[in-house]
CSV table of C-alpha atoms and ligand atoms in Angstrom, one decimal:
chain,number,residue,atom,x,y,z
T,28,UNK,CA,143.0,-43.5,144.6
T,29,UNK,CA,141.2,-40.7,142.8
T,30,UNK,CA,137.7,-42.2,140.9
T,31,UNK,CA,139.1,-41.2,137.5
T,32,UNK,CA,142.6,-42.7,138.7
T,33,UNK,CA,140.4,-46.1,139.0
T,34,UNK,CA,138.2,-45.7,135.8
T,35,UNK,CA,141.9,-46.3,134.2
T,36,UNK,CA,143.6,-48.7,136.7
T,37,UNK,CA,140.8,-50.9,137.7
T,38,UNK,CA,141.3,-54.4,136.7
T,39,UNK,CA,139.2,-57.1,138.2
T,40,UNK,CA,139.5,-59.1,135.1
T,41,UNK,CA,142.8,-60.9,134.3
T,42,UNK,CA,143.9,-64.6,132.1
T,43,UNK,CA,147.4,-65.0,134.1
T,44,UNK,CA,149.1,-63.7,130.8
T,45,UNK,CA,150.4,-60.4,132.3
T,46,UNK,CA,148.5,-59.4,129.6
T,47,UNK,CA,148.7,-55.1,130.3
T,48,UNK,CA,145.6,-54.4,128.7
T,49,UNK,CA,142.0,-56.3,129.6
T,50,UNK,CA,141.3,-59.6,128.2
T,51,UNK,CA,137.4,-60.2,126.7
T,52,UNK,CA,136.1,-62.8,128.3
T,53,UNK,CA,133.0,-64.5,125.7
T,54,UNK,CA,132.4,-67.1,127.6
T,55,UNK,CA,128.5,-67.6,128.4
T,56,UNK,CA,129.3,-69.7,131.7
T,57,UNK,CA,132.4,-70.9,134.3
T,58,UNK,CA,134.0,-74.4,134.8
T,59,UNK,CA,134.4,-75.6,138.8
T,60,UNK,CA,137.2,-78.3,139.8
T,61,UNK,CA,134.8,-80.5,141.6
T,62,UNK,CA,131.4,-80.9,142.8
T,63,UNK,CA,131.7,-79.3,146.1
T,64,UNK,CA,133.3,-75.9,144.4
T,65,UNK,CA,130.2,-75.8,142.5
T,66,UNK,CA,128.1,-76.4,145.4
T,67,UNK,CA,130.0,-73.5,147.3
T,68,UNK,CA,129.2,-71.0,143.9
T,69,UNK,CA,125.3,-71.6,144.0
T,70,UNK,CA,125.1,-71.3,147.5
T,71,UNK,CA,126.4,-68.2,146.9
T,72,UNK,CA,129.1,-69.0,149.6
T,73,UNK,CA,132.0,-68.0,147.0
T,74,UNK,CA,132.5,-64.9,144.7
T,75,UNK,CA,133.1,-67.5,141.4
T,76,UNK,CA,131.5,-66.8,138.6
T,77,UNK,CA,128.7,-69.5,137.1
T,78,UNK,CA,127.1,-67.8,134.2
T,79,UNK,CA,127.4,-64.9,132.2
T,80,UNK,CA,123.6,-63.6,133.0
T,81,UNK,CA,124.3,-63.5,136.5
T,82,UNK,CA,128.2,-62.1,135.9
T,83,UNK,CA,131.2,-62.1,134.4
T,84,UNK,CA,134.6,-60.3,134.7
T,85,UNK,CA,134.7,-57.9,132.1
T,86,UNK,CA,131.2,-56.9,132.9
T,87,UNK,CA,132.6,-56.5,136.7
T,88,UNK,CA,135.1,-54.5,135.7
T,89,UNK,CA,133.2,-52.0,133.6
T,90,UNK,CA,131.0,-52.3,137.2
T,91,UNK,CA,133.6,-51.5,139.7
T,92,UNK,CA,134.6,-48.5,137.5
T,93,UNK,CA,131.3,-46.8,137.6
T,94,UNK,CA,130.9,-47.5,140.7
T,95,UNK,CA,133.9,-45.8,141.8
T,96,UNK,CA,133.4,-42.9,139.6
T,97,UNK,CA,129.4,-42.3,141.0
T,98,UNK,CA,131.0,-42.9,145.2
T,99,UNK,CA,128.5,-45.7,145.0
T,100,UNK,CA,128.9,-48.9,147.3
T,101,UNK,CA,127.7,-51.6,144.6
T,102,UNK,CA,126.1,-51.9,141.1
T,103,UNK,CA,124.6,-54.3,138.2
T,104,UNK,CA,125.3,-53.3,134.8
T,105,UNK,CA,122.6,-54.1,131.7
T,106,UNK,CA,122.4,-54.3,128.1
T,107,UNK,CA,120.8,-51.1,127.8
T,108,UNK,CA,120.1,-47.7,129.7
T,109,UNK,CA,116.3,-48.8,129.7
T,110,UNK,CA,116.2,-52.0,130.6
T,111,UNK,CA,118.6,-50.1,133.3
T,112,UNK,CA,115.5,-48.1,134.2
T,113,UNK,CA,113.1,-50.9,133.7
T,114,UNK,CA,114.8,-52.8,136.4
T,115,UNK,CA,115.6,-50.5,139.3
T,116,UNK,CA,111.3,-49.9,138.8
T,117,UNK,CA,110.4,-53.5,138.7
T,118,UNK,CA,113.0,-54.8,141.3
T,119,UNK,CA,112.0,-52.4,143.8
T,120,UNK,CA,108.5,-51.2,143.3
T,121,UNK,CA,105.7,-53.4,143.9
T,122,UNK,CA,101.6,-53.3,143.5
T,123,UNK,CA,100.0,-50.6,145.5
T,124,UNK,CA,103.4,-48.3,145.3
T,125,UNK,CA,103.4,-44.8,143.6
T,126,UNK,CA,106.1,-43.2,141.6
T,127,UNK,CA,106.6,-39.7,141.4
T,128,UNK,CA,108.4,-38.5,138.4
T,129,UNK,CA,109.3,-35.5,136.3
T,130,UNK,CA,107.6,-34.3,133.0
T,131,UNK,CA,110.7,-33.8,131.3
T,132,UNK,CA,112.2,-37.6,131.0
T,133,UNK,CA,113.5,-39.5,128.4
T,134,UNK,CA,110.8,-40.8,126.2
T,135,UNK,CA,111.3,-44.3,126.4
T,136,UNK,CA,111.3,-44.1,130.3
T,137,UNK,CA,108.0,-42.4,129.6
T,138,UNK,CA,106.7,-44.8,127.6
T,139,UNK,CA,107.5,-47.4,130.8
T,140,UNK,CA,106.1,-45.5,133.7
T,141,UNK,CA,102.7,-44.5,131.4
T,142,UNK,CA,102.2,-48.2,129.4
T,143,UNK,CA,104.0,-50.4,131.5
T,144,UNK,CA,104.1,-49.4,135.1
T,145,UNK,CA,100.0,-49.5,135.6
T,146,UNK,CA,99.9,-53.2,134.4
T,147,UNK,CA,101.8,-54.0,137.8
T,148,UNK,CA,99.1,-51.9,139.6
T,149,UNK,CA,102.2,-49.7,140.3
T,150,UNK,CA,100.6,-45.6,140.4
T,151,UNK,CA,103.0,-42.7,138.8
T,152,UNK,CA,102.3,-39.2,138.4
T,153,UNK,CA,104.0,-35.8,137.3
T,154,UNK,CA,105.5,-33.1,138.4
T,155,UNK,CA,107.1,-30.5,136.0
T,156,UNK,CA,111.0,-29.4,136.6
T,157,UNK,CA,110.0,-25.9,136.6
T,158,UNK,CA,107.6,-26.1,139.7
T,159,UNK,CA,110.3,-27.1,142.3
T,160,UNK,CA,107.7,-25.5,145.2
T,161,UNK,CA,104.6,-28.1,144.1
T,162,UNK,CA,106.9,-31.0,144.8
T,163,UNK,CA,106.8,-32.0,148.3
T,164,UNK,CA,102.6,-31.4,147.5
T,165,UNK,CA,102.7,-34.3,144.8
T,166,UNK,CA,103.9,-36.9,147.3
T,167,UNK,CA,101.4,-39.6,148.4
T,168,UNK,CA,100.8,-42.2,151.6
T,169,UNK,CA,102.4,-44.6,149.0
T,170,UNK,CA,105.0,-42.8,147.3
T,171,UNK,CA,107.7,-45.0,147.4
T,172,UNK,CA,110.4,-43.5,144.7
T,173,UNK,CA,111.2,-40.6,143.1
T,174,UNK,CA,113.0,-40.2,139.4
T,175,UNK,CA,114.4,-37.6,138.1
T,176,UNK,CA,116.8,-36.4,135.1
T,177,UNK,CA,119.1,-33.7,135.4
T,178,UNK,CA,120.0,-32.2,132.7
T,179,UNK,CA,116.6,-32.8,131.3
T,180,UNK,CA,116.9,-34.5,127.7
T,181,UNK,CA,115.9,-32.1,125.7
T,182,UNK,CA,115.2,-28.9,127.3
T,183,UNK,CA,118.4,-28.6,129.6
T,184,UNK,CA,116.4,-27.7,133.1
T,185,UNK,CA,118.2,-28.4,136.2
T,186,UNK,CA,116.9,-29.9,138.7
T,187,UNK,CA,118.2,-29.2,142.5
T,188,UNK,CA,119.8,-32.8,143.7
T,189,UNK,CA,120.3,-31.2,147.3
T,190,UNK,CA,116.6,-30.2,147.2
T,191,UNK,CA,114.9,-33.2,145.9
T,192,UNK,CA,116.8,-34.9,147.8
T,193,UNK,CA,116.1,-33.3,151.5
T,194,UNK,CA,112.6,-34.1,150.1
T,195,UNK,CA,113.4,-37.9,149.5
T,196,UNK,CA,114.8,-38.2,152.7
T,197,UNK,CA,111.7,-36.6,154.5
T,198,UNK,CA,109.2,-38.9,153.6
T,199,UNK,CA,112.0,-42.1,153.5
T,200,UNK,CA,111.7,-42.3,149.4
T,201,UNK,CA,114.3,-43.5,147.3
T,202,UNK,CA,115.8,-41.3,145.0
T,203,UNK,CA,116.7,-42.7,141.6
T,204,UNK,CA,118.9,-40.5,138.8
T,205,UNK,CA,119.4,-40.7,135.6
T,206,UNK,CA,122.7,-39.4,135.3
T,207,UNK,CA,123.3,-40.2,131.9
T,208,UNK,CA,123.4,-36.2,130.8
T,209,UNK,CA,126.1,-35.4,133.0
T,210,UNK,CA,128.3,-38.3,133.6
T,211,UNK,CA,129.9,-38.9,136.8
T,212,UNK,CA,132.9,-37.0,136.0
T,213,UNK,CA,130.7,-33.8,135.6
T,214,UNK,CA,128.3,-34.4,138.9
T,215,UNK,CA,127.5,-37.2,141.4
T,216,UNK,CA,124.2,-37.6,142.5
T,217,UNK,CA,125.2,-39.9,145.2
T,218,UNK,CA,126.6,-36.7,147.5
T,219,UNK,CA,123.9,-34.6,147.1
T,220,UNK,CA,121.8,-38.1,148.7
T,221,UNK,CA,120.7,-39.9,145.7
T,222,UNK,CA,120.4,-43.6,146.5
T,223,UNK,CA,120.4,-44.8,143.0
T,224,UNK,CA,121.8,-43.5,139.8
T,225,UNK,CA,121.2,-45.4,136.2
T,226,UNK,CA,122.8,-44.7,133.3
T,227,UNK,CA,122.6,-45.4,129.9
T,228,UNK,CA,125.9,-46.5,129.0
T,229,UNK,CA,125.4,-46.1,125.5
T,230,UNK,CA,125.5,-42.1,125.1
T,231,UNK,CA,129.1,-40.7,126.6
T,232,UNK,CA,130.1,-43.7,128.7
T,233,UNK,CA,131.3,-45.3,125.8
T,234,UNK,CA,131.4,-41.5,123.5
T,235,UNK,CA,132.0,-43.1,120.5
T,236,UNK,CA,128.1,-44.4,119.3
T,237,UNK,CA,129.5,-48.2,119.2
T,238,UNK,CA,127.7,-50.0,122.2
T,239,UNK,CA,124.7,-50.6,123.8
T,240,UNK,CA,124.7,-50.9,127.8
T,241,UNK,CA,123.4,-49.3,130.8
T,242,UNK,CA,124.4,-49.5,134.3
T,243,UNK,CA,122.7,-49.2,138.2
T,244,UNK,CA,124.7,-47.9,141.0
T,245,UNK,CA,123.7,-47.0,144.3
T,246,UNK,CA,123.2,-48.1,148.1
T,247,UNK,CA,124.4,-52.0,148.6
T,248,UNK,CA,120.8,-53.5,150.0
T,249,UNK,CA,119.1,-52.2,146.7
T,250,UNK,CA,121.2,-53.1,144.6
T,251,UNK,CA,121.0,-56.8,145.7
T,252,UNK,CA,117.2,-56.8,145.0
T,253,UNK,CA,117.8,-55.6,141.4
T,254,UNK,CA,120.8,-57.7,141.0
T,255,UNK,CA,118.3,-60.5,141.6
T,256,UNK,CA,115.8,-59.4,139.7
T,257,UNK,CA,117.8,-59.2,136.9
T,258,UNK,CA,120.1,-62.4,137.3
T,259,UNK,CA,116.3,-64.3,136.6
T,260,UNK,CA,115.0,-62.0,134.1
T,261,UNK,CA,117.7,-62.1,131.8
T,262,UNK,CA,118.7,-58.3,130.8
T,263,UNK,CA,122.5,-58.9,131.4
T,264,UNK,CA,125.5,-56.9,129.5
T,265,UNK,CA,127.3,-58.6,126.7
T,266,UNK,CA,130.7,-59.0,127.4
T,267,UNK,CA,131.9,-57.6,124.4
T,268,UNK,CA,130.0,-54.5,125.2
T,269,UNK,CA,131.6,-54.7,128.6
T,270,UNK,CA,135.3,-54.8,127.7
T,271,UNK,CA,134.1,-51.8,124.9
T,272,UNK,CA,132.6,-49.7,127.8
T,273,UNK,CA,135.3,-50.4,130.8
T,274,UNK,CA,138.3,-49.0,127.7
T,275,UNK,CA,136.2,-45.7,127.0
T,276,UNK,CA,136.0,-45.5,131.0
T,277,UNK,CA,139.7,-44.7,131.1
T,278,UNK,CA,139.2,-41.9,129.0
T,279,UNK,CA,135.5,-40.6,130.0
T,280,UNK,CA,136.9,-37.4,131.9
T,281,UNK,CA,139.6,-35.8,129.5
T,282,UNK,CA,137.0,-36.7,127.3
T,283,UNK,CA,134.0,-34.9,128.6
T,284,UNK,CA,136.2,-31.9,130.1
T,285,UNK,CA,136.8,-31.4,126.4
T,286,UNK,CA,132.8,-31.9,125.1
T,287,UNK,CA,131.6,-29.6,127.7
T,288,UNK,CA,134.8,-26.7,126.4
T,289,UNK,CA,133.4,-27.0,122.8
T,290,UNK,CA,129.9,-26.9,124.1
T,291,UNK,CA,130.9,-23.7,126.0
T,292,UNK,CA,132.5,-22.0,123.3
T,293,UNK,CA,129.9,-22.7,121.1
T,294,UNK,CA,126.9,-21.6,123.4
T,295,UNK,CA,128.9,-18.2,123.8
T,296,UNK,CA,129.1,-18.1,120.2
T,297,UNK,CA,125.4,-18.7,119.1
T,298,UNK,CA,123.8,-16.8,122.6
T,299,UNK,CA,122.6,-13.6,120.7
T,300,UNK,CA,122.7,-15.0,116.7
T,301,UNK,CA,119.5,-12.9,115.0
T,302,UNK,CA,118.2,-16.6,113.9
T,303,UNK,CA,118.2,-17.7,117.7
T,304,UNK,CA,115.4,-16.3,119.6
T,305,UNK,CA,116.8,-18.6,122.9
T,306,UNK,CA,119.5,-20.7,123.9
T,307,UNK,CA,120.4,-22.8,126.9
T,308,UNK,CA,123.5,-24.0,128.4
T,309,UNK,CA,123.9,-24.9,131.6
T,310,UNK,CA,126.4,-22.6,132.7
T,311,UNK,CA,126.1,-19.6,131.1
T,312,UNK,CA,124.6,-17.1,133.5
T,313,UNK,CA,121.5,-16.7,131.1
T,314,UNK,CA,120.2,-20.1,131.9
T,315,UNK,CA,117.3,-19.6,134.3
T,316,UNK,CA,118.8,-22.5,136.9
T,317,UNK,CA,122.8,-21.4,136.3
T,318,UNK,CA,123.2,-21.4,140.1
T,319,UNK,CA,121.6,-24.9,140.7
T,320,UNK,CA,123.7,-26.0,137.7
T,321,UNK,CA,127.5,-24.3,138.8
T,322,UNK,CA,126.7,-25.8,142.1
T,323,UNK,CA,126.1,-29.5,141.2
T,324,UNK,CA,128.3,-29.5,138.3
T,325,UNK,CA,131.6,-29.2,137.5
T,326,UNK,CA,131.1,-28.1,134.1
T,327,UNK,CA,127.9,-27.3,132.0
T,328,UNK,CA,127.9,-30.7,129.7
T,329,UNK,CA,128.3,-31.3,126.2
T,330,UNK,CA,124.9,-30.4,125.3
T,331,UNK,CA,123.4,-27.0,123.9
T,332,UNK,CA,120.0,-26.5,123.0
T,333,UNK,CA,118.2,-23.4,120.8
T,334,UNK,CA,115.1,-21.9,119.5
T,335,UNK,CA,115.1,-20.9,115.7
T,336,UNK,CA,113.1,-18.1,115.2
T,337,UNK,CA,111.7,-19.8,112.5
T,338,UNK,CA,109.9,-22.4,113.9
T,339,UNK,CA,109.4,-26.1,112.8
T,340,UNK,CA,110.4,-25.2,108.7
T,341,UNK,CA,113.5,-23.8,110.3
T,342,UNK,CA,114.3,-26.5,112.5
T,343,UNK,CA,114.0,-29.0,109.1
T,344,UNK,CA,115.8,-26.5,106.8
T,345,UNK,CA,118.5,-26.3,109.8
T,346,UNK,CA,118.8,-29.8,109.5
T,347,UNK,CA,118.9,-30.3,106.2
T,348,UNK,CA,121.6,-27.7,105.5
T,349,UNK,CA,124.3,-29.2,108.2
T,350,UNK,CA,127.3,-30.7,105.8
T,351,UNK,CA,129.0,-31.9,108.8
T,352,UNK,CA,126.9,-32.5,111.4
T,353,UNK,CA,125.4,-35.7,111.6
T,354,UNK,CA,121.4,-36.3,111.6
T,355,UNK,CA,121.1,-39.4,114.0
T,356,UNK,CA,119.0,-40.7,117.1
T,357,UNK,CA,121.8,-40.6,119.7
T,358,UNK,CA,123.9,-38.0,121.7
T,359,UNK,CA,127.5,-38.4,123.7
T,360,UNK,CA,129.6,-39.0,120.3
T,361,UNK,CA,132.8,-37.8,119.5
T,362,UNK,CA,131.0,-36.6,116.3
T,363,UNK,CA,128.5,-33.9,117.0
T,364,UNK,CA,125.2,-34.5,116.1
T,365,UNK,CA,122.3,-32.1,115.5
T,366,UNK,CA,118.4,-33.0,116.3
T,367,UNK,CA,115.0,-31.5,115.8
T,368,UNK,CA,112.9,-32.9,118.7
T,369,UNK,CA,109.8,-31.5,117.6
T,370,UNK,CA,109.4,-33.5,114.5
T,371,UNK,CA,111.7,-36.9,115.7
T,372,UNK,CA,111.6,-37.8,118.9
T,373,UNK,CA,108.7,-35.3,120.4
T,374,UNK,CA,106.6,-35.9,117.3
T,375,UNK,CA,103.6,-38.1,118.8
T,376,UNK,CA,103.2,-35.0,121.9
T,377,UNK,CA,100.3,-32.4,121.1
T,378,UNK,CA,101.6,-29.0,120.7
T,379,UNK,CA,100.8,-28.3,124.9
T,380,UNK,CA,102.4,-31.5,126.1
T,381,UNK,CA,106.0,-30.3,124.3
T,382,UNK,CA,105.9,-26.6,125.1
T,383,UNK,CA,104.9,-28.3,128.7
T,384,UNK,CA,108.5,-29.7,128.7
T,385,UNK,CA,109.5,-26.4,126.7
T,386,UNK,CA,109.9,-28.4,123.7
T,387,UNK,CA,109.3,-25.3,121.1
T,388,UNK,CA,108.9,-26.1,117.5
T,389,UNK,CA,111.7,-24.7,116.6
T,390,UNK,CA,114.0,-26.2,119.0
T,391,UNK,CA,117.5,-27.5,118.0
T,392,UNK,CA,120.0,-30.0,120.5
T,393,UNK,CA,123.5,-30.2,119.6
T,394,UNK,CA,125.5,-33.4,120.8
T,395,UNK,CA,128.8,-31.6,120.8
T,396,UNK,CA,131.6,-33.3,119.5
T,397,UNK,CA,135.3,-33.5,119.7
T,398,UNK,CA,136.0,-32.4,116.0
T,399,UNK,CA,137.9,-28.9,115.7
T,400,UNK,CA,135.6,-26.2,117.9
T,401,UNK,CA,136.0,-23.9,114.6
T,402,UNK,CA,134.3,-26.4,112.1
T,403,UNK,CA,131.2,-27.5,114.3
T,404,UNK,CA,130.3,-24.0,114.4
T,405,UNK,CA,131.4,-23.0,110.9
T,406,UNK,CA,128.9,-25.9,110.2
T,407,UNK,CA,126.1,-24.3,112.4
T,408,UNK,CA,126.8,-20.8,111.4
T,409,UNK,CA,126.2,-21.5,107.4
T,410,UNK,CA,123.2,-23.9,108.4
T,411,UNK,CA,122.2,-20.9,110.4
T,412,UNK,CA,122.2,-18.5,107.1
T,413,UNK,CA,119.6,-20.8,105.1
T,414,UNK,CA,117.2,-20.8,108.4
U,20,PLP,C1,119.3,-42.8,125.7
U,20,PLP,C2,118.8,-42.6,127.1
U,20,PLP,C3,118.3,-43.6,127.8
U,20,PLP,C4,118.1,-45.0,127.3
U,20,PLP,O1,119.3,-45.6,127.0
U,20,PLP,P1,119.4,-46.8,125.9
U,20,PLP,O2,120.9,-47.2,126.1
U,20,PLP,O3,119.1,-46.2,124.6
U,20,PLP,O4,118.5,-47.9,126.3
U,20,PLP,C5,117.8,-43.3,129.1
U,20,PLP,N1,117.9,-42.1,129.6
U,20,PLP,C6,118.5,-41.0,128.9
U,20,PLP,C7,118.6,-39.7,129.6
U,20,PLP,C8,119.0,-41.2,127.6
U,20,PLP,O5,119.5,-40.2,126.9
């Protein structure tokens, strides 16, 4: 079967009803007919389920799907993209190691590698998305990962899986992605040589801002260390969130097909607008990495970013003159959403450390939605007027 064919017929989790559509099973742990059957579970000489931290069958199934969808051989899904991240560092990485990651990351994953990592005497540095060629320089004796985003959250560089990847291989690294940007149905990081992929479940995996969750997919033997990792630690999905996720699964690809046409039509639109001095998009040819991007994608995503000319007043006037779009901290929605990254989210970063990660101060990301094509723009075009 096709991935997306399994992302809507998968269905590891099932009462005996003939119920058609997936029960929710909120059940923190498992009953066993005897002594022995239990004795069999913990000995992990049966598949049964025990407890709900370590799994349970709605989470499996929301599992099995991304798994299938990313051509991955096994995964462990979590409560949140970050404690996603969190665990495929701490499961796998150990005192002494170095990780070699990418300026432009999500901030939270920042604030993990920079606060957090160096606790565990676990090393990290830099390199910036731009600089492919000072790459394979930046690898150490010790380097024992690599992480990367691509589509970088927020300035849309794309960064060569096949590439990085070659590199990974060379010096035996694994190669973790956050594929949360793109979503399996849009590009696999696994067949350009990936070994990892996380997610954060909560941005177009579920697409409709209800959930929180995150997920790990990737080669079998690594997964088992962060599986264990996590089954003592404790950052297990709910199964509520489970049985939300594994329903928006069966409709992730019409979904994002849709997304990335809007976010098309719009970038098209907006290119050459006298209030825009740039705008990105992954696959318009005016994006400085469009070949990278039309060969490891199948479409360009349902994010577009822009520079107002004005600056950081403009980027706040912008924002306050949207009567449709909404002002909010997330992104993969079927309602687009419109954020100013230099006074939010980038806020703490000196002036260098943003335009580092070509943050401008005038920079505007659109989540874009599934609304009507004609009134997301409509929207942007009058906000566009005050700027
Ligand atoms: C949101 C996000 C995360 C973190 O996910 P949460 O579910 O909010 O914990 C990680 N990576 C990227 C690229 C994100 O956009």
């Amino acid at each position: 079967m096709n991935p997306i064919t399994k992302a809507i017929r998968i269905q590891t989790a099932h009462t005996g009803e003939m119920e058609h559509s997936t029960p929710m099973f909120l059940t923190s742990s498992f009953c066993f007919d005897d002594a022995e059957a239990m004795r069999a579970a913990f000995a992990d000489e049966t598949d049964d389920n025990i407890y709900s931290r370590f799994s349970n069958p709605g989470v499996k199934e929301f599992t099995d799907k991304m798994v299938a969808l990313e051509g991955a051989e096994a995964g462990y899904a979590t409560s949140s993209g970050m404690s996603a991240v969190f665990a495929s560092f701490m499961a796998l990485l150990k005192k002494g190691d170095h990780l070699l990651s990418c300026n432009s990351i999500f901030g939270s994953t920042h604030s993990v590698i920079k606060k957090y990592l160096p606790n565990y005497g676990i090393e990290f540095s830099y390199v910036s998305a731009d600089k492919p060629d000072e790459w394979e320089a930046a690898i150490r004796p010790n380097t024992k990962m690599i992480y990367i985003e691509t589509p970088t959250n927020p300035g849309l560089a794309i960064i060569d899986l096949e590439r990085v990847s070659a590199l990974a291989k060379k010096y035996k690294l694994i190669l973790n992605v956050d594929n949360c940007f793109a979503t399996p149905v849009n590009q696999r990081p696994i067949d350009f040589g990936a070994q990892l992929v996380v997610h954060s479940a909560t941005k177009w995996l579920d697409g409709q801002g209800r959930v929180l969750g995150g997920v790990i997919v990737g080669k079998k033997e690594l997964i088992q260390e962060i599986y264990l990792f996590c089954r003592s630690t404790g950052p297990a999905l709910s199964p509520f969130n489970a049985w939300v996720l594994s329903k928006s699964l069966e409709t992730l690809d019409v979904r994002m097909e849709r997304h990335a046409k809007n976010a098309l039509h719009i970038a098209k639109a907006l290119e050459h607008h006298p209030k825009i001095s740039f705008l990105k998009y992954p696959f318009l040819p005016s994006h400085p990495q469009y070949h990278i991007a039309t060969r490891q994608m199948q479409n360009g995503g349902g994010i577009v970013c822009f520079d107002l000319t004005g600056g950081l007043e403009s980027g706040r006037t912008f924002l306050n003159s949207l009567q449709m779009l909404s002002l909010t901290a997330n992104l993969g929605d079927t309602r687009s959403i419109a954020s100013h990254p230099a006074s939010t989210t980038h806020a703490k970063l000196t002036e260098e450390e943003r335009l580092a990660t070509n943050i401008t101060a005038g920079l505007i990301r659109i989540s874009v939605g599934l609304e009507h094509v004609d009134d997301i723009l409509g929207d942007i075009f009058q906000a566009l007027e005050k700027c």
